[in-house]
Amino acid sequence: MNASAKPERTRLSAEDWEDAALKLIADQGVGALAVEALARQLGVTKGSFYWHFRTREALLQAALERWEQYGEREVISQIEAMPDPRARLPELFRRVAHEIAPHRVYAALLKALDHPQVVPVMARVSQRRMEFLTNIYREAGLAPDEALNRARLTYAAYVGFLQLNFTLGLPRISHEEFDAYVEHMIKTLTPG
Amino acid sequence: MNASAKPERTRLSAEDWEDAALKLIADQGVGALAVEALARQLGVTKGSFYWHFRTREALLQAALERWEQYGEREVISQIEAMPDPRARLPELFRRVAHEIAPHRVYAALLKALDHPQVVPVMARVSQRRMEFLTNIYREAGLAPDEALNRARLTYAAYVGFLQLNFTLGLPRISHEEFDAYVEHMIKTLTPG
DNA sequence: GGCAATCCATACTCGTCCGTATGGTTACTG
DNA sequence: CAGTAACCATACGGACGAGTATGGATTGCC
């Protein structure tokens, strides 16, 4: 019942700090990323931190890069492996809608877009996802420009949903209502 | 060529501070709302501030309430005055898409949803707008639950667009492209 | 023109957080 | 079992921002 989630650890690595940083970002946002707070949470002091990282900024950078690398799930490859292109969109929507945990860091980063360090990361990640979405729409039968615009619309709806629902807790939607919303979204945004 | 935007002002009122606060929030976010910075921008010192407000928190509160009252444009009443219900949605979309300035505070507040003071304000404002949207969709012919879900989707797309485009500068979209996107959005999200 | 009330400046205190300096402790290695 | 490298604690310096104290300036009013 220590302050740390993993109480029995003797020595830490840089990766441990990065993971802890991402967890803290997901919980309280980028602004709450303070080295003394992190150290307390890990059961050590600042002395440890400044051995692994030159500065707080360096930790943020490392954590972001780590997230960008490993955070991009294999969802993409799994979806692309599906034989029927028209079946990919509904599957993608339902998947994303029901896996909330992996999106918490993205939602937190979305609120830190004034921070110079997160902007390029978010730009790259969002760009890749949008291109992926655009491809799916093209393979589902949309013309190139239509596919691009539909991808923009879909991704904007995704981002907005993140903000409105588990950052703001807007209309405390029930499970059944939520499922109905997802199906409505599929019906509205899927061609055909 | 002073530091202040309006150099020739002798005495300030509480409303002046609130307006300046909202301007600063729109420009640099809620986190940048510091009293000394604000004072510099207004050409005075902290001594002035603490006469008008008991604390920084009080200023934020007052500014948010001011924004909630006067920020809700008369767009709503203008749209509702339109005779043809089916013509309201395209008009609303085009309007919102081309008036960027009034949405800058909303976008900034969207990034401050971890702050306890902004959450209730944003909840109320977003709720009202969603209800407004839901009504329009119903009047355009959608069934009640369909109208609600479509309103959710539309509003999420709006919120997401704010984040992706003038917070992140995502794909530096051109004017023509943007107009095409808006029309695509109208075609996709408008019933019939 | 004098007197309050209003408004603002200056000069502090205090807490927080980043970063540094330095010495101690644990683990690895020959 | 040394000795060296990796890891961590303690203590400090300094920047920055909120809030307080107090006196000065300005405005409106009688």
XYZ file of C-alpha atoms (C1' of nucleotides) in Angstrom:
444
model
C 0.000 0.000 0.000
C 2.830 2.354 -0.845
C 2.541 5.527 -2.870
C 4.015 3.683 -5.833
C 2.039 1.274 -7.946
C 4.943 -1.167 -7.924
C 6.280 -0.800 -4.394
C 9.038 -3.377 -4.524
C 11.546 -2.084 -7.026
C 15.103 -1.310 -6.098
C 16.550 0.469 -9.123
C 14.921 2.373 -11.920
C 15.707 2.756 -15.606
C 15.008 5.628 -17.972
C 12.144 3.627 -19.447
C 10.524 3.384 -16.027
C 10.532 7.152 -15.795
C 9.090 7.489 -19.282
C 6.286 5.059 -18.531
C 5.500 6.805 -15.278
C 5.500 10.111 -17.119
C 3.010 8.816 -19.692
C 0.805 7.483 -16.945
C 0.853 10.817 -15.176
C 0.133 12.624 -18.431
C -2.833 10.364 -19.064
C -4.138 10.999 -15.559
C -3.487 14.688 -15.010
C -2.213 16.157 -18.243
C 1.125 17.418 -19.483
C 1.057 20.423 -17.186
C 1.154 18.174 -14.132
C 4.399 16.581 -15.225
C 6.726 17.698 -12.423
C 9.881 15.820 -11.561
C 9.432 15.905 -7.796
C 5.861 14.668 -8.092
C 6.986 11.871 -10.382
C 9.802 10.949 -8.016
C 7.397 10.757 -5.078
C 5.122 8.535 -7.113
C 8.036 6.230 -7.900
C 9.245 6.200 -4.333
C 12.536 7.980 -5.005
C 13.834 11.565 -5.055
C 14.960 14.050 -7.666
C 18.520 12.830 -7.322
C 17.495 9.739 -9.209
C 15.768 11.641 -11.984
C 18.659 13.895 -12.867
C 20.903 10.927 -13.274
C 18.684 9.501 -16.035
C 17.674 12.765 -17.728
C 19.380 16.073 -18.238
C 16.181 18.057 -17.825
C 12.439 17.836 -17.450
C 12.104 18.758 -21.085
C 14.224 15.774 -22.053
C 11.904 13.449 -20.158
C 8.863 14.848 -21.926
C 10.584 14.409 -25.255
C 11.576 10.826 -24.515
C 8.124 9.966 -23.211
C 6.459 11.422 -26.282
C 8.740 9.550 -28.640
C 8.144 6.365 -26.710
C 4.413 6.889 -26.982
C 4.641 7.662 -30.673
C 6.533 4.447 -31.322
C 4.755 1.939 -29.154
C 1.463 3.724 -28.795
C 0.485 3.220 -32.398
C -1.305 -0.048 -31.924
C -1.255 -2.958 -34.259
C -4.912 -2.149 -34.832
C -3.913 -0.715 -38.180
C -2.327 -3.899 -39.440
C -5.192 -5.997 -38.132
C -7.766 -3.859 -39.875
C -5.803 -3.866 -43.099
C -5.654 -7.648 -42.958
C -9.406 -7.916 -43.228
C -10.407 -9.259 -46.652
C -13.595 -7.244 -47.259
C -12.831 -3.499 -47.496
C -16.409 -2.523 -46.683
C -16.274 -4.459 -43.449
C -13.205 -2.586 -42.232
C -14.872 0.682 -41.327
C -17.550 -0.694 -39.000
C -14.975 -2.909 -37.345
C -12.581 -0.001 -36.875
C -15.283 2.184 -35.398
C -16.478 -0.429 -32.958
C -12.957 -1.232 -31.886
C -11.925 2.344 -31.234
C -15.183 3.042 -29.468
C -14.724 0.283 -26.931
C -11.038 0.601 -26.185
C -10.804 3.698 -24.096
C -7.483 3.180 -22.326
C -5.112 3.615 -25.290
C -6.769 6.903 -26.163
C -6.245 8.591 -22.833
C -2.738 9.786 -23.625
C -3.884 11.075 -26.991
C -6.727 12.957 -25.311
C -4.342 14.460 -22.763
C -1.923 15.501 -25.502
C -4.803 17.073 -27.374
C -5.171 19.476 -24.482
C -1.498 20.383 -24.577
C -1.335 21.626 -28.145
C 0.000 24.956 -26.959
C 3.135 23.152 -25.823
C 5.805 23.295 -28.539
C 7.092 19.806 -27.857
C 3.814 17.981 -28.365
C 2.724 19.736 -31.550
C 5.052 17.908 -33.964
C 4.302 14.566 -32.350
C 0.574 15.045 -32.563
C 0.902 16.344 -36.105
C 2.705 13.188 -37.198
C 0.408 10.785 -35.387
C -2.771 12.485 -36.556
C -1.459 12.704 -40.083
C -0.674 8.998 -40.215
C -4.068 8.053 -38.847
C -5.822 10.320 -41.295
C -3.966 8.789 -44.212
C -4.900 5.362 -42.973
C -8.539 6.406 -42.762
C -8.430 7.968 -46.201
C -7.136 4.739 -47.673
C -9.893 2.736 -46.092
C -12.496 5.085 -47.502
C -10.990 4.809 -50.956
C -10.960 1.054 -50.760
C -14.567 1.233 -49.669
C -15.428 2.897 -52.947
C -15.149 6.643 -52.415
C -13.474 8.954 -54.915
C -10.077 10.322 -53.800
C -11.230 13.784 -52.740
C -14.407 12.410 -51.185
C -12.360 9.876 -49.254
C -10.065 12.575 -47.931
C -12.909 14.795 -46.784
C -14.744 11.883 -45.214
C -11.590 10.913 -43.368
C -11.247 14.461 -42.088
C -14.816 14.426 -40.898
C -14.505 11.039 -39.250
C -11.279 11.864 -37.497
C -12.624 15.190 -36.302
C -15.609 13.347 -34.857
C -13.232 11.006 -33.083
C -11.162 13.814 -31.614
C -14.232 15.766 -30.581
C -15.713 12.728 -28.954
C -12.597 12.274 -26.866
C -12.834 15.820 -25.589
C -16.541 15.823 -24.924
C -16.894 12.503 -23.235
C -14.043 11.468 -21.100
C -12.396 14.791 -20.633
C -15.541 16.729 -20.175
C -18.056 14.132 -18.966
C -20.754 15.641 -21.041
C -24.038 13.808 -21.105
C -23.183 10.826 -18.936
C -24.307 8.541 -21.672
C -25.378 4.975 -20.850
C -23.937 1.842 -22.413
C -26.946 1.144 -24.599
C -27.140 4.734 -25.693
C -23.468 4.730 -26.495
C -23.742 1.611 -28.631
C -26.638 3.173 -30.465
C -24.538 6.264 -31.060
C -21.704 4.199 -32.495
C -24.077 2.415 -34.849
C -25.583 5.713 -35.914
C -22.105 6.980 -36.600
C -21.283 3.916 -38.691
C -24.477 4.275 -40.649
C -23.893 7.965 -41.274
C -20.199 7.938 -42.097
C -19.887 4.649 -43.958
C -20.489 4.817 -47.708
C -23.113 2.639 -49.259
C 3.743 51.808 -29.470
C 3.272 50.861 -25.857
C 3.012 47.352 -24.469
C -0.733 47.809 -24.164
C -3.103 47.582 -27.083
C -4.964 50.655 -25.883
C -2.190 52.880 -24.556
C -4.296 55.873 -23.579
C -6.443 54.674 -20.695
C -6.218 56.192 -17.260
C -8.342 53.985 -14.997
C -9.504 50.426 -15.363
C -12.686 48.587 -14.375
C -13.242 44.959 -13.476
C -14.769 44.397 -16.904
C -11.579 45.609 -18.545
C -9.650 42.953 -16.660
C -12.156 40.290 -17.628
C -11.984 41.213 -21.295
C -8.212 41.245 -21.210
C -8.279 37.874 -19.497
C -10.491 36.397 -22.213
C -8.242 37.830 -24.876
C -5.207 36.300 -23.234
C -6.998 32.984 -22.843
C -7.891 32.991 -26.515
C -4.292 33.750 -27.449
C -2.282 31.625 -25.062
C -4.665 29.424 -23.100
C -5.922 29.350 -19.540
C -2.554 28.297 -18.176
C -0.995 31.558 -19.323
C -3.425 33.612 -17.276
C -1.030 35.269 -14.817
C -1.865 38.498 -13.062
C 1.474 40.192 -13.564
C 1.461 39.349 -17.261
C -2.054 40.722 -17.572
C -1.087 43.850 -15.698
C 1.878 44.438 -17.984
C -0.372 44.005 -20.989
C -2.770 46.596 -19.571
C -0.002 48.979 -18.687
C -0.487 48.798 -14.914
C 0.837 46.694 -12.028
C -0.507 44.028 -9.686
C -1.591 46.688 -7.231
C -4.413 47.547 -9.588
C -5.514 43.982 -10.033
C -5.888 43.158 -6.358
C -8.140 46.102 -5.891
C -10.646 44.744 -8.425
C -10.350 41.031 -7.610
C -9.682 39.092 -4.471
C -7.664 36.437 -6.273
C -6.574 35.099 -9.641
C -9.205 32.422 -9.322
C -11.902 35.068 -8.937
C -10.821 36.717 -12.171
C -10.986 33.428 -14.060
C -14.446 32.798 -12.662
C -15.675 36.252 -13.619
C -14.165 36.025 -17.083
C -15.746 32.624 -17.693
C -19.160 33.813 -16.574
C -18.816 36.871 -18.768
C -17.935 34.704 -21.731
C -20.813 32.335 -21.046
C -23.276 35.218 -20.990
C -22.141 37.374 -23.877
C -20.236 34.758 -25.817
C -23.319 32.858 -26.857
C -23.938 34.668 -30.066
C -27.264 35.645 -31.501
C -26.481 33.128 -34.207
C -28.972 30.817 -32.546
C -31.876 33.223 -32.787
C -30.980 34.122 -36.361
C -30.906 30.508 -37.420
C -34.159 29.758 -35.658
C -35.787 32.659 -37.475
C -35.237 30.995 -40.821
C -38.526 29.803 -42.299
C -37.365 26.587 -43.965
C -36.089 24.059 -41.399
C -34.077 22.145 -43.988
C -32.205 25.277 -44.944
C -31.061 25.900 -41.393
C -28.387 23.225 -41.179
C -26.375 24.227 -44.248
C -26.585 27.854 -43.204
C -25.432 27.033 -39.674
C -22.519 24.962 -40.921
C -21.329 27.589 -43.357
C -21.617 30.311 -40.756
C -19.702 28.479 -38.078
C -17.076 27.404 -40.567
C -16.280 30.940 -41.662
C -16.414 32.781 -38.362
C -13.300 31.674 -36.616
C -12.802 34.458 -34.077
C -15.728 33.698 -31.739
C -14.592 30.095 -31.430
C -11.095 30.818 -30.236
C -12.059 31.099 -26.575
C -14.082 27.914 -26.825
C -11.108 26.127 -28.363
C -8.806 27.386 -25.633
C -11.240 26.305 -22.940
C -11.436 22.915 -24.571
C -7.772 22.483 -23.782
C -8.310 23.400 -20.146
C -10.830 20.735 -19.278
C -8.603 19.506 -16.492
C -9.195 22.797 -14.727
C -12.099 22.484 -12.238
C -13.406 25.963 -12.918
C -13.901 25.575 -16.652
C -15.594 22.171 -16.611
C -19.056 23.307 -15.445
C -19.028 26.267 -17.830
C -18.092 24.127 -20.786
C -20.634 21.506 -19.767
C -23.431 24.072 -19.777
C -22.427 25.741 -23.020
C -21.880 22.482 -24.874
C -25.141 21.089 -23.537
C -27.117 24.095 -24.740
C -25.553 23.970 -28.173
C -26.214 20.256 -28.466
C -29.855 20.725 -27.578
C -30.094 23.456 -30.157
C -28.584 21.170 -32.761
C -30.854 18.313 -31.775
C -33.890 20.502 -32.275
C -32.776 21.537 -35.723
C -32.297 17.930 -36.735
C -35.751 17.040 -35.481
C -37.281 19.902 -37.370
C -35.396 18.727 -40.408
C -37.236 15.427 -40.214
C -35.164 13.097 -38.082
C -36.672 10.870 -35.404
C -35.913 11.970 -31.816
C -33.174 9.464 -31.068
C -31.694 9.836 -34.529
C -31.682 13.590 -34.127
C -29.871 13.309 -30.801
C -27.197 11.005 -32.151
C -26.723 13.105 -35.244
C -26.342 16.171 -33.076
C -23.724 14.374 -31.009
C -21.854 13.408 -34.137
C -22.046 16.863 -35.635
C -20.948 18.600 -32.488
C -18.097 16.179 -31.992
C -16.968 16.928 -35.537
C -17.079 20.620 -34.726
C -15.048 20.235 -31.563
C -12.547 17.952 -33.233
C -12.151 20.339 -36.099
C -11.315 23.146 -33.720
C -8.567 21.089 -32.146
C -7.095 19.756 -35.346
C -7.051 22.896 -37.391
C -6.374 26.038 -35.529
C -4.882 24.558 -32.446
C -2.851 21.963 -34.189
C -2.371 23.348 -37.700
C -2.820 19.983 -39.186
C -2.862 19.802 -42.933
C -2.599 23.502 -43.784
C -5.709 23.252 -45.827
C -6.339 25.807 -48.581
C -9.444 27.942 -48.889
C -10.921 25.998 -51.777
C -10.201 22.721 -50.088
C -11.777 23.961 -46.893
C -14.946 25.036 -48.669
C -15.116 21.643 -50.325
C -14.742 20.030 -46.941
C -17.587 22.079 -45.500
C -19.837 21.130 -48.390
C -18.918 17.496 -47.974
C -19.765 17.763 -44.314
C -23.148 19.312 -45.102
C -23.905 16.608 -47.628
C -22.913 13.863 -45.229
C -24.512 15.123 -42.047
C -27.666 16.726 -43.399
C -30.674 14.408 -43.740
C -32.351 14.025 -47.089
C -10.888 73.885 -2.948
C -11.101 70.292 0.296
C -12.317 65.576 1.445
C -13.500 60.855 0.575
C -13.628 57.077 -2.221
C -11.528 54.921 -5.847
C -7.620 53.324 -8.219
C -2.755 52.206 -8.629
C 2.606 51.663 -7.500
C 6.285 49.837 -4.752
C 8.175 46.681 -1.916
C 7.997 43.105 0.332
C 6.803 37.583 1.955
C 5.999 32.929 0.841
C 5.501 28.679 -1.594
C 6.643 25.887 -5.612
C 9.485 23.849 -8.836
C 13.680 23.424 -11.822
C 18.330 22.480 -11.713
C 23.121 21.719 -9.270
C 26.519 19.979 -6.062
C 28.131 16.426 -3.519
C 28.438 12.450 -1.006
C 26.511 7.887 0.003
C 24.809 3.188 -1.385
C 24.029 -0.726 -4.327
C 25.319 -3.767 -8.114
C 28.521 -5.556 -11.428
C 33.150 -7.265 -12.871
C 37.653 -9.036 -12.947
C 36.972 -9.427 -2.551
C 38.406 -5.215 -4.095
C 37.172 -1.373 -7.159
C 34.482 0.897 -10.444
C 30.294 2.224 -12.510
C 25.472 2.856 -11.872
C 22.039 4.656 -9.031
C 20.075 7.513 -5.399
C 19.579 10.975 -1.116
C 20.281 15.415 0.892
C 20.929 20.033 0.742
C 21.208 24.079 -1.571
C 20.547 28.215 -5.139
C 17.636 30.666 -8.001
C 13.604 31.874 -10.873
C 8.854 32.793 -10.948
C 4.293 33.794 -9.600
C 0.522 34.541 -5.988
C -0.808 37.358 -2.438
C -0.123 41.309 1.303
C 1.002 45.880 3.185
C 1.140 50.421 2.683
C 1.461 54.776 0.845
C 0.690 57.737 -3.198
C -2.184 59.547 -7.002
C -6.633 60.572 -9.158
C -11.461 61.271 -9.447
C -16.033 62.770 -8.064
C -18.674 65.357 -4.860
C -20.125 68.905 -1.449
